[in-house]
Amino acid sequence: KAGVTQTPRYLIKTRGQQVTLSCSPISGHRSVSWYQQTPGQGLQFLFEYFSETQRNKGNFPGRFSGRQFSNSRSEMNVSTLELGDSALYLCASSLGFQRSSTDTQYFGPGTRLTVL
Amino acid sequence: SQQGEEDPQALSIQEGENATMNCSYKTSINNLQWYRQNSGRGLVHLILIRSNEREKHSGRLRVTLDTSKKSSSLLITASRAADTASYFCATDRRGGSNYKLTFGKGTLLTVNP
């Protein structure tokens, strides 16, 4: 099976712009989670989507939003970019059925966003 | 705030030696997982240990969990240069969602050939 793919891999934007990142999960996986990784804050949970619905949300401002399509692919959008949004954005996919508390998340390679 | 905190922040050893990393967390959990990340890349899942388990093995990896102390350790035996990476523990809060992982800041392991 192909792994989790993320596009683009690298992105440079300027303050005030908006950006959309894409994540394609492993075939058959219905849950997609997004994480932000920075040197200062480490890995922080943004949100999780399952069957096109946001199921869990982290503590990020409303400028960060996401969605999931019927084929489980997910996009994340950040509006009005700030310098502090520079980070590695990682998505992870899993089967998504909560009855299994040991459902493993598989991570993509990430999108490196630089805000100038 | 971070749920898990790894210790040490950085560890440098020689090839063939064992590496031990520790993780402490604050609230009750369902599971604790360990991930590896090579420089600036995605995370690779290593092992999951449930809250009712005390020890788990996978190849050269051994994980222990002490829920009374809210701590876990990851032991890598007979380390190799290819084990050089950052290692993170991740927890999912009991009663919460297992899709909302909370990560520590990681231990940077360097294995010198």
Tab-separated table of C-alpha atoms in Angstrom, chain A residues 44-102:
chain	number	residue	atom	x	y	z
A	44	GLN	CA	0.779	20.033	18.548
A	45	PHE	CA	-2.554	18.563	17.495
A	46	LEU	CA	-4.603	20.739	15.154
A	47	PHE	CA	-7.703	18.696	14.265
A	48	GLU	CA	-8.962	15.323	13.142
A	49	TYR	CA	-11.471	14.445	10.467
A	50	PHE	CA	-13.447	11.268	10.063
A	51	SER	CA	-15.978	10.648	7.312
A	52	GLU	CA	-15.906	14.300	6.257
A	53	THR	CA	-16.658	15.556	9.782
A	54	GLN	CA	-14.338	17.261	12.218
A	55	ARG	CA	-14.281	14.925	15.176
A	56	ASN	CA	-11.579	16.459	17.362
A	57	LYS	CA	-10.012	19.885	17.589
A	58	GLY	CA	-6.902	21.292	19.203
A	59	ASN	CA	-6.287	24.739	20.630
A	60	PHE	CA	-5.531	26.736	17.537
A	61	PRO	CA	-7.139	29.975	16.353
A	62	GLY	CA	-9.882	30.005	13.765
A	63	ARG	CA	-7.363	30.950	11.071
A	64	PHE	CA	-6.590	27.239	10.958
A	65	SER	CA	-9.287	25.208	9.312
A	66	GLY	CA	-9.630	21.971	7.466
A	67	ARG	CA	-11.940	19.717	5.590
A	68	GLN	CA	-12.168	16.175	4.381
A	69	PHE	CA	-13.567	14.904	1.133
A	70	SER	CA	-15.606	11.794	0.431
A	71	ASN	CA	-12.461	9.948	-0.683
A	72	SER	CA	-10.911	10.727	2.752
A	73	ARG	CA	-8.374	13.153	1.312
A	74	SER	CA	-8.016	16.168	3.555
A	75	GLU	CA	-6.962	19.761	3.164
A	76	MET	CA	-5.808	22.212	5.760
A	77	ASN	CA	-6.059	25.949	5.283
A	78	VAL	CA	-4.330	28.734	7.144
A	79	SER	CA	-5.548	32.255	6.473
A	80	THR	CA	-3.808	35.540	7.230
A	81	LEU	CA	-0.442	33.900	7.750
A	82	GLU	CA	1.791	35.048	10.582
A	83	LEU	CA	5.531	34.543	11.002
A	84	GLY	CA	4.812	32.111	13.832
A	85	ASP	CA	2.962	29.810	11.461
A	86	SER	CA	6.284	28.717	9.993
A	87	ALA	CA	6.398	25.034	10.819
A	88	LEU	CA	6.371	21.484	9.581
A	89	TYR	CA	2.751	20.429	9.120
A	90	LEU	CA	2.201	16.720	9.431
A	91	CYS	CA	-0.863	14.722	8.668
A	92	ALA	CA	-1.562	11.224	9.886
A	93	SER	CA	-4.098	8.678	8.764
A	94	SER	CA	-5.670	5.713	10.493
A	95	LEU	CA	-8.621	3.421	10.066
A	96	GLY	CA	-10.585	5.707	12.334
A	97	PHE	CA	-12.905	3.394	14.221
A	98	GLN	CA	-12.817	4.405	17.874
A	99	ARG	CA	-13.878	1.024	19.145
A	100	SER	CA	-10.252	0.104	18.583
A	101	SER	CA	-8.247	2.097	21.053
A	102	THR	CA	-5.041	0.806	19.488
